[in-house]
mmCIF file with all atom_site columns, C-alpha atoms in Angstrom:
data_model
loop_
_atom_site.group_PDB
_atom_site.id
_atom_site.type_symbol
_atom_site.label_atom_id
_atom_site.label_alt_id
_atom_site.label_comp_id
_atom_site.label_asym_id
_atom_site.label_entity_id
_atom_site.label_seq_id
_atom_site.pdbx_PDB_ins_code
_atom_site.Cartn_x
_atom_site.Cartn_y
_atom_site.Cartn_z
_atom_site.occupancy
_atom_site.B_iso_or_equiv
_atom_site.pdbx_formal_charge
_atom_site.auth_seq_id
_atom_site.auth_comp_id
_atom_site.auth_asym_id
_atom_site.auth_atom_id
_atom_site.pdbx_PDB_model_num
ATOM 1   C CA . MET A 1 1   ? -13.268 0.150   29.778  1.00 49.00 ? 1   MET A CA 1
ATOM 2   C CA . THR A 1 2   ? -9.903  -1.519  30.368  1.00 50.00 ? 2   THR A CA 1
ATOM 3   C CA . PRO A 1 3   ? -7.908  -1.985  27.139  1.00 54.00 ? 3   PRO A CA 1
ATOM 4   C CA . PRO A 1 4   ? -7.163  -5.623  26.274  1.00 62.00 ? 4   PRO A CA 1
ATOM 5   C CA . TYR A 1 5   ? -3.848  -6.977  27.514  1.00 64.00 ? 5   TYR A CA 1
ATOM 6   C CA . LYS A 1 6   ? -1.210  -7.286  24.821  1.00 78.00 ? 6   LYS A CA 1
ATOM 7   C CA . THR A 1 7   ? 1.948   -9.343  24.942  1.00 90.00 ? 7   THR A CA 1
ATOM 8   C CA . ARG A 1 8   ? 5.288   -7.813  23.965  1.00 90.00 ? 8   ARG A CA 1
ATOM 9   C CA . THR A 1 9   ? 5.118   -9.778  20.734  1.00 93.00 ? 9   THR A CA 1
ATOM 10  C CA . GLN A 1 10  ? 1.694   -8.311  19.898  1.00 91.00 ? 10  GLN A CA 1
ATOM 11  C CA . MET A 1 11  ? 2.877   -4.775  20.647  1.00 94.00 ? 11  MET A CA 1
ATOM 12  C CA . VAL A 1 12  ? 5.990   -5.186  18.502  1.00 94.00 ? 12  VAL A CA 1
ATOM 13  C CA . MET A 1 13  ? 4.012   -6.788  15.680  1.00 92.00 ? 13  MET A CA 1
ATOM 14  C CA . GLU A 1 14  ? 1.411   -3.996  15.648  1.00 90.00 ? 14  GLU A CA 1
ATOM 15  C CA . ASN A 1 15  ? 4.133   -1.330  15.743  1.00 93.00 ? 15  ASN A CA 1
ATOM 16  C CA . LEU A 1 16  ? 6.056   -2.832  12.818  1.00 93.00 ? 16  LEU A CA 1
ATOM 17  C CA . ARG A 1 17  ? 2.931   -3.662  10.830  1.00 89.00 ? 17  ARG A CA 1
ATOM 18  C CA . GLY A 1 18  ? 1.635   -0.115  11.126  1.00 86.00 ? 18  GLY A CA 1
ATOM 19  C CA . ARG A 1 19  ? 4.960   1.312   9.983   1.00 89.00 ? 19  ARG A CA 1
ATOM 20  C CA . ILE A 1 20  ? 5.145   -1.038  6.998   1.00 87.00 ? 20  ILE A CA 1
ATOM 21  C CA . LEU A 1 21  ? 1.570   -0.178  5.978   1.00 81.00 ? 21  LEU A CA 1
ATOM 22  C CA . ARG A 1 22  ? 2.303   3.556   6.288   1.00 79.00 ? 22  ARG A CA 1
ATOM 23  C CA . GLY A 1 23  ? 5.420   3.174   4.152   1.00 80.00 ? 23  GLY A CA 1
ATOM 24  C CA . GLU A 1 24  ? 7.889   4.067   6.904   1.00 88.00 ? 24  GLU A CA 1
ATOM 25  C CA . PHE A 1 25  ? 9.586   0.760   6.090   1.00 90.00 ? 25  PHE A CA 1
ATOM 26  C CA . PRO A 1 26  ? 9.442   0.595   2.264   1.00 86.00 ? 26  PRO A CA 1
ATOM 27  C CA . ALA A 1 27  ? 9.582   -2.563  0.154   1.00 86.00 ? 27  ALA A CA 1
ATOM 28  C CA . GLY A 1 28  ? 13.004  -4.209  0.376   1.00 89.00 ? 28  GLY A CA 1
ATOM 29  C CA . ALA A 1 29  ? 13.943  -2.416  3.611   1.00 92.00 ? 29  ALA A CA 1
ATOM 30  C CA . PRO A 1 30  ? 15.836  -4.554  6.149   1.00 94.00 ? 30  PRO A CA 1
ATOM 31  C CA . LEU A 1 31  ? 14.238  -5.011  9.566   1.00 95.00 ? 31  LEU A CA 1
ATOM 32  C CA . ARG A 1 32  ? 17.191  -5.380  11.903  1.00 94.00 ? 32  ARG A CA 1
ATOM 33  C CA . GLN A 1 33  ? 16.210  -7.237  15.034  1.00 94.00 ? 33  GLN A CA 1
ATOM 34  C CA . ASP A 1 34  ? 18.836  -5.682  17.319  1.00 94.00 ? 34  ASP A CA 1
ATOM 35  C CA . ALA A 1 35  ? 17.921  -2.130  16.307  1.00 95.00 ? 35  ALA A CA 1
ATOM 36  C CA . ILE A 1 36  ? 14.180  -2.763  16.641  1.00 95.00 ? 36  ILE A CA 1
ATOM 37  C CA . ALA A 1 37  ? 14.624  -4.436  20.049  1.00 95.00 ? 37  ALA A CA 1
ATOM 38  C CA . LYS A 1 38  ? 16.653  -1.463  21.290  1.00 94.00 ? 38  LYS A CA 1
ATOM 39  C CA . GLU A 1 39  ? 14.199  1.101   19.909  1.00 95.00 ? 39  GLU A CA 1
ATOM 40  C CA . LEU A 1 40  ? 11.165  -0.629  21.453  1.00 94.00 ? 40  LEU A CA 1
ATOM 41  C CA . ALA A 1 41  ? 12.971  -1.584  24.689  1.00 94.00 ? 41  ALA A CA 1
ATOM 42  C CA . VAL A 1 42  ? 12.332  -5.316  24.377  1.00 94.00 ? 42  VAL A CA 1
ATOM 43  C CA . SER A 1 43  ? 14.490  -8.395  23.932  1.00 94.00 ? 43  SER A CA 1
ATOM 44  C CA . ARG A 1 44  ? 15.105  -9.958  20.509  1.00 93.00 ? 44  ARG A CA 1
ATOM 45  C CA . ILE A 1 45  ? 12.670  -12.807 21.237  1.00 94.00 ? 45  ILE A CA 1
ATOM 46  C CA . PRO A 1 46  ? 9.397   -10.843 20.817  1.00 94.00 ? 46  PRO A CA 1
ATOM 47  C CA . VAL A 1 47  ? 10.912  -9.041  17.821  1.00 96.00 ? 47  VAL A CA 1
ATOM 48  C CA . ARG A 1 48  ? 11.667  -12.315 16.061  1.00 95.00 ? 48  ARG A CA 1
ATOM 49  C CA . GLU A 1 49  ? 8.219   -13.714 16.956  1.00 96.00 ? 49  GLU A CA 1
ATOM 50  C CA . ALA A 1 50  ? 6.594   -10.538 15.620  1.00 95.00 ? 50  ALA A CA 1
ATOM 51  C CA . LEU A 1 51  ? 8.570   -10.763 12.372  1.00 95.00 ? 51  LEU A CA 1
ATOM 52  C CA . MET A 1 52  ? 7.437   -14.379 11.935  1.00 94.00 ? 52  MET A CA 1
ATOM 53  C CA . GLN A 1 53  ? 3.798   -13.272 12.325  1.00 92.00 ? 53  GLN A CA 1
ATOM 54  C CA . LEU A 1 54  ? 4.368   -10.543 9.736   1.00 92.00 ? 54  LEU A CA 1
ATOM 55  C CA . GLU A 1 55  ? 5.903   -13.163 7.447   1.00 90.00 ? 55  GLU A CA 1
ATOM 56  C CA . ALA A 1 56  ? 2.671   -15.176 7.710   1.00 86.00 ? 56  ALA A CA 1
ATOM 57  C CA . GLN A 1 57  ? 0.760   -12.016 6.684   1.00 84.00 ? 57  GLN A CA 1
ATOM 58  C CA . GLY A 1 58  ? 2.965   -11.573 3.615   1.00 83.00 ? 58  GLY A CA 1
ATOM 59  C CA . LEU A 1 59  ? 4.550   -8.326  4.823   1.00 88.00 ? 59  LEU A CA 1
ATOM 60  C CA . VAL A 1 60  ? 8.002   -9.689  5.679   1.00 92.00 ? 60  VAL A CA 1
ATOM 61  C CA . LYS A 1 61  ? 10.278  -12.386 4.327   1.00 92.00 ? 61  LYS A CA 1
ATOM 62  C CA . PHE A 1 62  ? 13.513  -13.846 5.637   1.00 93.00 ? 62  PHE A CA 1
ATOM 63  C CA . GLU A 1 63  ? 16.451  -13.806 3.216   1.00 90.00 ? 63  GLU A CA 1
ATOM 64  C CA . ALA A 1 64  ? 19.796  -15.562 3.538   1.00 86.00 ? 64  ALA A CA 1
ATOM 65  C CA . HIS A 1 65  ? 22.544  -13.211 4.761   1.00 84.00 ? 65  HIS A CA 1
ATOM 66  C CA . ARG A 1 66  ? 20.061  -10.306 5.075   1.00 85.00 ? 66  ARG A CA 1
ATOM 67  C CA . GLY A 1 67  ? 17.555  -11.440 7.672   1.00 91.00 ? 67  GLY A CA 1
ATOM 68  C CA . ALA A 1 68  ? 14.043  -10.014 7.629   1.00 93.00 ? 68  ALA A CA 1
ATOM 69  C CA . VAL A 1 69  ? 13.116  -7.566  4.867   1.00 94.00 ? 69  VAL A CA 1
ATOM 70  C CA . VAL A 1 70  ? 9.842   -5.914  3.829   1.00 93.00 ? 70  VAL A CA 1
ATOM 71  C CA . THR A 1 71  ? 8.315   -7.776  0.879   1.00 89.00 ? 71  THR A CA 1
ATOM 72  C CA . MET A 1 72  ? 7.708   -6.209  -2.512  1.00 85.00 ? 72  MET A CA 1
ATOM 73  C CA . LEU A 1 73  ? 4.152   -5.672  -3.717  1.00 81.00 ? 73  LEU A CA 1
ATOM 74  C CA . ASP A 1 74  ? 3.345   -8.656  -5.906  1.00 83.00 ? 74  ASP A CA 1
ATOM 75  C CA . ALA A 1 75  ? 0.885   -8.534  -8.833  1.00 83.00 ? 75  ALA A CA 1
ATOM 76  C CA . ALA A 1 76  ? 0.474   -12.332 -8.815  1.00 83.00 ? 76  ALA A CA 1
ATOM 77  C CA . ALA A 1 77  ? -0.331  -12.295 -5.096  1.00 86.00 ? 77  ALA A CA 1
ATOM 78  C CA . ILE A 1 78  ? -2.953  -9.586  -5.670  1.00 89.00 ? 78  ILE A CA 1
ATOM 79  C CA . GLU A 1 79  ? -4.751  -11.738 -8.216  1.00 89.00 ? 79  GLU A CA 1
ATOM 80  C CA . GLU A 1 80  ? -4.926  -14.736 -5.893  1.00 91.00 ? 80  GLU A CA 1
ATOM 81  C CA . LEU A 1 81  ? -5.783  -12.799 -2.727  1.00 92.00 ? 81  LEU A CA 1
ATOM 82  C CA . PHE A 1 82  ? -8.623  -10.822 -4.293  1.00 94.00 ? 82  PHE A CA 1
ATOM 83  C CA . TYR A 1 83  ? -9.941  -13.929 -6.063  1.00 94.00 ? 83  TYR A CA 1
ATOM 84  C CA . LEU A 1 84  ? -10.082 -15.721 -2.696  1.00 95.00 ? 84  LEU A CA 1
ATOM 85  C CA . ARG A 1 85  ? -11.713 -12.686 -1.084  1.00 95.00 ? 85  ARG A CA 1
ATOM 86  C CA . ALA A 1 86  ? -14.416 -12.513 -3.750  1.00 96.00 ? 86  ALA A CA 1
ATOM 87  C CA . LEU A 1 87  ? -15.099 -16.256 -3.548  1.00 96.00 ? 87  LEU A CA 1
ATOM 88  C CA . LEU A 1 88  ? -15.273 -16.568 0.231   1.00 97.00 ? 88  LEU A CA 1
ATOM 89  C CA . GLU A 1 89  ? -16.877 -13.228 1.074   1.00 98.00 ? 89  GLU A CA 1
ATOM 90  C CA . ALA A 1 90  ? -19.599 -13.550 -1.567  1.00 97.00 ? 90  ALA A CA 1
ATOM 91  C CA . ASP A 1 91  ? -20.577 -16.995 -0.275  1.00 97.00 ? 91  ASP A CA 1
ATOM 92  C CA . THR A 1 92  ? -20.593 -15.787 3.332   1.00 98.00 ? 92  THR A CA 1
ATOM 93  C CA . LEU A 1 93  ? -22.704 -12.746 2.457   1.00 98.00 ? 93  LEU A CA 1
ATOM 94  C CA . PHE A 1 94  ? -25.205 -14.975 0.623   1.00 98.00 ? 94  PHE A CA 1
ATOM 95  C CA . HIS A 1 95  ? -25.759 -16.970 3.818   1.00 97.00 ? 95  HIS A CA 1
ATOM 96  C CA . ALA A 1 96  ? -25.837 -13.840 5.983   1.00 98.00 ? 96  ALA A CA 1
ATOM 97  C CA . VAL A 1 97  ? -28.443 -11.655 4.258   1.00 98.00 ? 97  VAL A CA 1
ATOM 98  C CA . ASP A 1 98  ? -31.581 -13.491 5.396   1.00 97.00 ? 98  ASP A CA 1
ATOM 99  C CA . LEU A 1 99  ? -30.279 -13.572 8.984   1.00 97.00 ? 99  LEU A CA 1
ATOM 100 C CA . MET A 1 100 ? -29.370 -9.878  9.245   1.00 98.00 ? 100 MET A CA 1
ATOM 101 C CA . THR A 1 101 ? -31.202 -7.828  11.886  1.00 97.00 ? 101 THR A CA 1
ATOM 102 C CA . GLU A 1 102 ? -31.927 -4.135  12.344  1.00 97.00 ? 102 GLU A CA 1
ATOM 103 C CA . GLU A 1 103 ? -28.914 -4.069  14.657  1.00 97.00 ? 103 GLU A CA 1
ATOM 104 C CA . THR A 1 104 ? -26.749 -5.307  11.760  1.00 97.00 ? 104 THR A CA 1
ATOM 105 C CA . PHE A 1 105 ? -28.011 -2.521  9.499   1.00 98.00 ? 105 PHE A CA 1
ATOM 106 C CA . ALA A 1 106 ? -27.630 0.153   12.184  1.00 97.00 ? 106 ALA A CA 1
ATOM 107 C CA . LYS A 1 107 ? -24.047 -0.864  12.918  1.00 97.00 ? 107 LYS A CA 1
ATOM 108 C CA . ALA A 1 108 ? -23.139 -0.964  9.215   1.00 97.00 ? 108 ALA A CA 1
ATOM 109 C CA . GLN A 1 109 ? -24.761 2.457   8.693   1.00 96.00 ? 109 GLN A CA 1
ATOM 110 C CA . ALA A 1 110 ? -22.747 3.898   11.585  1.00 95.00 ? 110 ALA A CA 1
ATOM 111 C CA . ILE A 1 111 ? -19.525 2.638   9.993   1.00 94.00 ? 111 ILE A CA 1
ATOM 112 C CA . LEU A 1 112 ? -20.479 4.345   6.713   1.00 92.00 ? 112 LEU A CA 1
ATOM 113 C CA . ALA A 1 113 ? -20.780 7.610   8.654   1.00 90.00 ? 113 ALA A CA 1
ATOM 114 C CA . GLN A 1 114 ? -17.285 7.057   10.054  1.00 88.00 ? 114 GLN A CA 1
ATOM 115 C CA . PHE A 1 115 ? -15.935 6.792   6.498   1.00 79.00 ? 115 PHE A CA 1
ATOM 116 C CA . ASP A 1 116 ? -17.084 10.364  5.881   1.00 72.00 ? 116 ASP A CA 1
ATOM 117 C CA . GLN A 1 117 ? -15.481 11.547  9.132   1.00 73.00 ? 117 GLN A CA 1
ATOM 118 C CA . ALA A 1 118 ? -12.154 9.909   8.173   1.00 67.00 ? 118 ALA A CA 1
ATOM 119 C CA . LEU A 1 119 ? -12.194 11.715  4.833   1.00 61.00 ? 119 LEU A CA 1
ATOM 120 C CA . GLU A 1 120 ? -13.025 15.078  6.416   1.00 58.00 ? 120 GLU A CA 1
ATOM 121 C CA . SER A 1 121 ? -10.305 14.733  9.063   1.00 55.00 ? 121 SER A CA 1
ATOM 122 C CA . GLY A 1 122 ? -7.634  13.850  6.498   1.00 51.00 ? 122 GLY A CA 1
ATOM 123 C CA . THR A 1 123 ? -6.921  10.449  8.070   1.00 52.00 ? 123 THR A CA 1
ATOM 124 C CA . GLN A 1 124 ? -8.454  8.354   5.328   1.00 57.00 ? 124 GLN A CA 1
ATOM 125 C CA . ILE A 1 125 ? -5.439  6.158   4.611   1.00 60.00 ? 125 ILE A CA 1
ATOM 126 C CA . GLU A 1 126 ? -4.819  5.524   8.298   1.00 62.00 ? 126 GLU A CA 1
ATOM 127 C CA . HIS A 1 127 ? -8.402  4.525   9.101   1.00 76.00 ? 127 HIS A CA 1
ATOM 128 C CA . TRP A 1 128 ? -10.154 3.739   5.845   1.00 76.00 ? 128 TRP A CA 1
ATOM 129 C CA . ALA A 1 129 ? -8.780  0.212   5.506   1.00 77.00 ? 129 ALA A CA 1
ATOM 130 C CA . GLU A 1 130 ? -9.811  -0.629  9.079   1.00 82.00 ? 130 GLU A CA 1
ATOM 131 C CA . LEU A 1 131 ? -13.300 0.795   8.534   1.00 87.00 ? 131 LEU A CA 1
ATOM 132 C CA . ASN A 1 132 ? -13.551 -1.092  5.247   1.00 88.00 ? 132 ASN A CA 1
ATOM 133 C CA . HIS A 1 133 ? -12.878 -4.400  6.973   1.00 89.00 ? 133 HIS A CA 1
ATOM 134 C CA . SER A 1 134 ? -15.261 -3.542  9.847   1.00 93.00 ? 134 SER A CA 1
ATOM 135 C CA . PHE A 1 135 ? -18.071 -2.713  7.427   1.00 95.00 ? 135 PHE A CA 1
ATOM 136 C CA . HIS A 1 136 ? -17.730 -5.972  5.508   1.00 96.00 ? 136 HIS A CA 1
ATOM 137 C CA . ALA A 1 137 ? -17.250 -8.052  8.679   1.00 96.00 ? 137 ALA A CA 1
ATOM 138 C CA . THR A 1 138 ? -20.431 -6.537  10.168  1.00 97.00 ? 138 THR A CA 1
ATOM 139 C CA . LEU A 1 139 ? -22.465 -7.751  7.197   1.00 97.00 ? 139 LEU A CA 1
ATOM 140 C CA . TYR A 1 140 ? -20.903 -11.224 7.252   1.00 98.00 ? 140 TYR A CA 1
ATOM 141 C CA . GLN A 1 141 ? -21.309 -11.738 11.003  1.00 96.00 ? 141 GLN A CA 1
ATOM 142 C CA . ALA A 1 142 ? -24.956 -12.746 10.662  1.00 96.00 ? 142 ALA A CA 1
ATOM 143 C CA . ALA A 1 143 ? -23.995 -15.843 8.662   1.00 97.00 ? 143 ALA A CA 1
ATOM 144 C CA . GLY A 1 144 ? -22.891 -17.535 11.877  1.00 95.00 ? 144 GLY A CA 1
ATOM 145 C CA . ARG A 1 145 ? -19.836 -19.050 10.204  1.00 96.00 ? 145 ARG A CA 1
ATOM 146 C CA . PRO A 1 146 ? -16.910 -18.402 12.550  1.00 96.00 ? 146 PRO A CA 1
ATOM 147 C CA . GLN A 1 147 ? -14.336 -20.364 10.539  1.00 96.00 ? 147 GLN A CA 1
ATOM 148 C CA . ALA A 1 148 ? -15.228 -18.505 7.343   1.00 96.00 ? 148 ALA A CA 1
ATOM 149 C CA . LEU A 1 149 ? -15.003 -15.191 9.226   1.00 96.00 ? 149 LEU A CA 1
ATOM 150 C CA . GLU A 1 150 ? -11.574 -16.139 10.565  1.00 94.00 ? 150 GLU A CA 1
ATOM 151 C CA . LEU A 1 151 ? -10.326 -17.002 7.073   1.00 95.00 ? 151 LEU A CA 1
ATOM 152 C CA . ILE A 1 152 ? -11.748 -13.752 5.707   1.00 95.00 ? 152 ILE A CA 1
ATOM 153 C CA . ALA A 1 153 ? -9.969  -11.806 8.454   1.00 91.00 ? 153 ALA A CA 1
ATOM 154 C CA . GLN A 1 154 ? -6.661  -13.535 7.662   1.00 89.00 ? 154 GLN A CA 1
ATOM 155 C CA . ILE A 1 155 ? -6.970  -12.837 3.935   1.00 91.00 ? 155 ILE A CA 1
ATOM 156 C CA . ASN A 1 156 ? -7.858  -9.214  4.662   1.00 89.00 ? 156 ASN A CA 1
ATOM 157 C CA . LEU A 1 157 ? -4.712  -8.848  6.762   1.00 84.00 ? 157 LEU A CA 1
ATOM 158 C CA . SER A 1 158 ? -2.713  -9.872  3.697   1.00 84.00 ? 158 SER A CA 1
ATOM 159 C CA . CYS A 1 159 ? -4.748  -7.504  1.489   1.00 86.00 ? 159 CYS A CA 1
ATOM 160 C CA . ASP A 1 160 ? -4.479  -4.534  3.852   1.00 82.00 ? 160 ASP A CA 1
ATOM 161 C CA . ARG A 1 161 ? -1.207  -3.238  2.446   1.00 81.00 ? 161 ARG A CA 1
ATOM 162 C CA . TYR A 1 162 ? -2.580  -3.391  -1.095  1.00 83.00 ? 162 TYR A CA 1
ATOM 163 C CA . VAL A 1 163 ? -5.783  -1.593  -0.106  1.00 81.00 ? 163 VAL A CA 1
ATOM 164 C CA . ARG A 1 164 ? -3.790  1.225   1.503   1.00 77.00 ? 164 ARG A CA 1
ATOM 165 C CA . PHE A 1 165 ? -1.538  1.320   -1.555  1.00 75.00 ? 165 PHE A CA 1
ATOM 166 C CA . GLU A 1 166 ? -4.591  1.883   -3.757  1.00 76.00 ? 166 GLU A CA 1
ATOM 167 C CA . LEU A 1 167 ? -5.725  4.767   -1.529  1.00 73.00 ? 167 LEU A CA 1
ATOM 168 C CA . LEU A 1 168 ? -2.421  6.535   -2.172  1.00 70.00 ? 168 LEU A CA 1
ATOM 169 C CA . PHE A 1 169 ? -2.599  6.365   -5.959  1.00 71.00 ? 169 PHE A CA 1
ATOM 170 C CA . ALA A 1 170 ? -6.229  5.853   -7.073  1.00 66.00 ? 170 ALA A CA 1
ATOM 171 C CA . SER A 1 171 ? -7.883  9.280   -6.957  1.00 61.00 ? 171 SER A CA 1
ATOM 172 C CA . ASP A 1 172 ? -11.454 8.002   -7.453  1.00 70.00 ? 172 ASP A CA 1
ATOM 173 C CA . GLY A 1 173 ? -11.107 4.715   -5.570  1.00 68.00 ? 173 GLY A CA 1
ATOM 174 C CA . VAL A 1 174 ? -12.497 5.919   -2.248  1.00 74.00 ? 174 VAL A CA 1
ATOM 175 C CA . ASP A 1 175 ? -15.571 7.644   -3.704  1.00 79.00 ? 175 ASP A CA 1
ATOM 176 C CA . LYS A 1 176 ? -16.425 4.614   -5.844  1.00 84.00 ? 176 LYS A CA 1
ATOM 177 C CA . ALA A 1 177 ? -15.979 2.208   -2.927  1.00 84.00 ? 177 ALA A CA 1
ATOM 178 C CA . GLU A 1 178 ? -18.172 4.310   -0.629  1.00 86.00 ? 178 GLU A CA 1
ATOM 179 C CA . ARG A 1 179 ? -20.960 4.452   -3.214  1.00 91.00 ? 179 ARG A CA 1
ATOM 180 C CA . GLU A 1 180 ? -20.799 0.685   -3.580  1.00 94.00 ? 180 GLU A CA 1
ATOM 181 C CA . HIS A 1 181 ? -20.820 0.194   0.206   1.00 94.00 ? 181 HIS A CA 1
ATOM 182 C CA . ALA A 1 182 ? -24.031 2.214   0.442   1.00 95.00 ? 182 ALA A CA 1
ATOM 183 C CA . GLN A 1 183 ? -25.588 0.244   -2.439  1.00 97.00 ? 183 GLN A CA 1
ATOM 184 C CA . LEU A 1 184 ? -24.538 -3.045  -0.852  1.00 98.00 ? 184 LEU A CA 1
ATOM 185 C CA . LEU A 1 185 ? -26.146 -2.113  2.455   1.00 97.00 ? 185 LEU A CA 1
ATOM 186 C CA . GLU A 1 186 ? -29.411 -1.154  0.724   1.00 98.00 ? 186 GLU A CA 1
ATOM 187 C CA . LEU A 1 187 ? -29.520 -4.469  -1.154  1.00 98.00 ? 187 LEU A CA 1
ATOM 188 C CA . CYS A 1 188 ? -28.988 -6.320  2.126   1.00 98.00 ? 188 CYS A CA 1
ATOM 189 C CA . ARG A 1 189 ? -31.789 -4.314  3.792   1.00 97.00 ? 189 ARG A CA 1
ATOM 190 C CA . ALA A 1 190 ? -34.099 -5.293  0.924   1.00 98.00 ? 190 ALA A CA 1
ATOM 191 C CA . ARG A 1 191 ? -33.012 -8.967  1.272   1.00 97.00 ? 191 ARG A CA 1
ATOM 192 C CA . ARG A 1 192 ? -31.926 -8.938  -2.398  1.00 98.00 ? 192 ARG A CA 1
ATOM 193 C CA . LYS A 1 193 ? -29.102 -11.321 -1.712  1.00 97.00 ? 193 LYS A CA 1
ATOM 194 C CA . HIS A 1 194 ? -28.391 -12.433 -5.284  1.00 98.00 ? 194 HIS A CA 1
ATOM 195 C CA . GLU A 1 195 ? -27.883 -8.829  -6.381  1.00 98.00 ? 195 GLU A CA 1
ATOM 196 C CA . ALA A 1 196 ? -25.860 -8.116  -3.246  1.00 98.00 ? 196 ALA A CA 1
ATOM 197 C CA . VAL A 1 197 ? -23.520 -11.020 -4.001  1.00 98.00 ? 197 VAL A CA 1
ATOM 198 C CA . VAL A 1 198 ? -22.994 -9.869  -7.599  1.00 98.00 ? 198 VAL A CA 1
ATOM 199 C CA . LEU A 1 199 ? -22.199 -6.326  -6.448  1.00 98.00 ? 199 LEU A CA 1
ATOM 200 C CA . LEU A 1 200 ? -19.831 -7.564  -3.736  1.00 97.00 ? 200 LEU A CA 1
ATOM 201 C CA . LYS A 1 201 ? -17.856 -9.736  -6.171  1.00 97.00 ? 201 LYS A CA 1
ATOM 202 C CA . GLN A 1 202 ? -17.572 -6.844  -8.621  1.00 95.00 ? 202 GLN A CA 1
ATOM 203 C CA . HIS A 1 203 ? -16.540 -4.519  -5.773  1.00 93.00 ? 203 HIS A CA 1
ATOM 204 C CA . ILE A 1 204 ? -13.699 -6.808  -4.625  1.00 94.00 ? 204 ILE A CA 1
ATOM 205 C CA . GLU A 1 205 ? -12.524 -7.787  -8.116  1.00 93.00 ? 205 GLU A CA 1
ATOM 206 C CA . ALA A 1 206 ? -12.463 -4.142  -9.255  1.00 91.00 ? 206 ALA A CA 1
ATOM 207 C CA . ALA A 1 207 ? -10.280 -3.212  -6.283  1.00 90.00 ? 207 ALA A CA 1
ATOM 208 C CA . GLY A 1 208 ? -7.788  -5.937  -7.181  1.00 91.00 ? 208 GLY A CA 1
ATOM 209 C CA . GLN A 1 209 ? -7.703  -4.855  -10.828 1.00 90.00 ? 209 GLN A CA 1
ATOM 210 C CA . SER A 1 210 ? -7.173  -1.215  -9.823  1.00 88.00 ? 210 SER A CA 1
ATOM 211 C CA . ILE A 1 211 ? -4.181  -2.152  -7.663  1.00 88.00 ? 211 ILE A CA 1
ATOM 212 C CA . LYS A 1 212 ? -2.667  -4.248  -10.462 1.00 88.00 ? 212 LYS A CA 1
ATOM 213 C CA . ARG A 1 213 ? -2.994  -1.319  -12.884 1.00 87.00 ? 213 ARG A CA 1
ATOM 214 C CA . ILE A 1 214 ? -1.222  0.964   -10.425 1.00 84.00 ? 214 ILE A CA 1
ATOM 215 C CA . LEU A 1 215 ? 1.600   -1.558  -9.985  1.00 83.00 ? 215 LEU A CA 1
ATOM 216 C CA . ASP A 1 216 ? 1.915   -2.034  -13.751 1.00 81.00 ? 216 ASP A CA 1
ATOM 217 C CA . SER A 1 217 ? 2.289   1.732   -14.132 1.00 77.00 ? 217 SER A CA 1
ATOM 218 C CA . GLY A 1 218 ? 5.520   1.538   -12.162 1.00 65.00 ? 218 GLY A CA 1
ATOM 219 C CA . HIS A 1 219 ? 4.512   2.230   -8.556  1.00 59.00 ? 219 HIS A CA 1
ATOM 220 C CA . ASN A 1 220 ? 5.797   -0.199  -5.935  1.00 58.00 ? 220 ASN A CA 1
ATOM 221 C CA . ASN A 1 221 ? 6.285   0.472   -2.252  1.00 53.00 ? 221 ASN A CA 1
#
């Protein structure tokens, strides 16, 4: 299968985003366009376009006299982002449950198995956040609400850094989340959508609260 074509801007954006999420560029670090362009063998134009996309995702901001810098983790932003996630994802799941098929359940179950493989291979932080989004998106797909799914994907892009941050510092976060994923899938299989929605909201809100506690304890990347 031929990999999808990516523009220079996309390649630069994905490179920088991955490095910010992994902590290679910590909070407050300058992102110098000339140096990045030279390193990645591109002109400054795709670098600037990539930085503007990262700004829209909340990972980068432009400061006077400094240029682009990696944003700090923001407790107030966490509260709003995870509130919006809970609101929008719970409503989408409610409309999806009755329309889910055996294919939906099989795909979601396969993603749960990949979670275990990521843990065993020691790549949980690198892949867990991506698998987390894929699992949730698989359940929501049946709702047939493309605009809601697009908004959810955008919000999750902004949440991704916080989710990875929690993985670094919350020792029991992964185990708890995986248990809840399995419970959520079983509720969806049983068409118990009201219970599924309650669990999902608690799942998302608890993640946001966990990240805020970690930040309040003095960690910030």
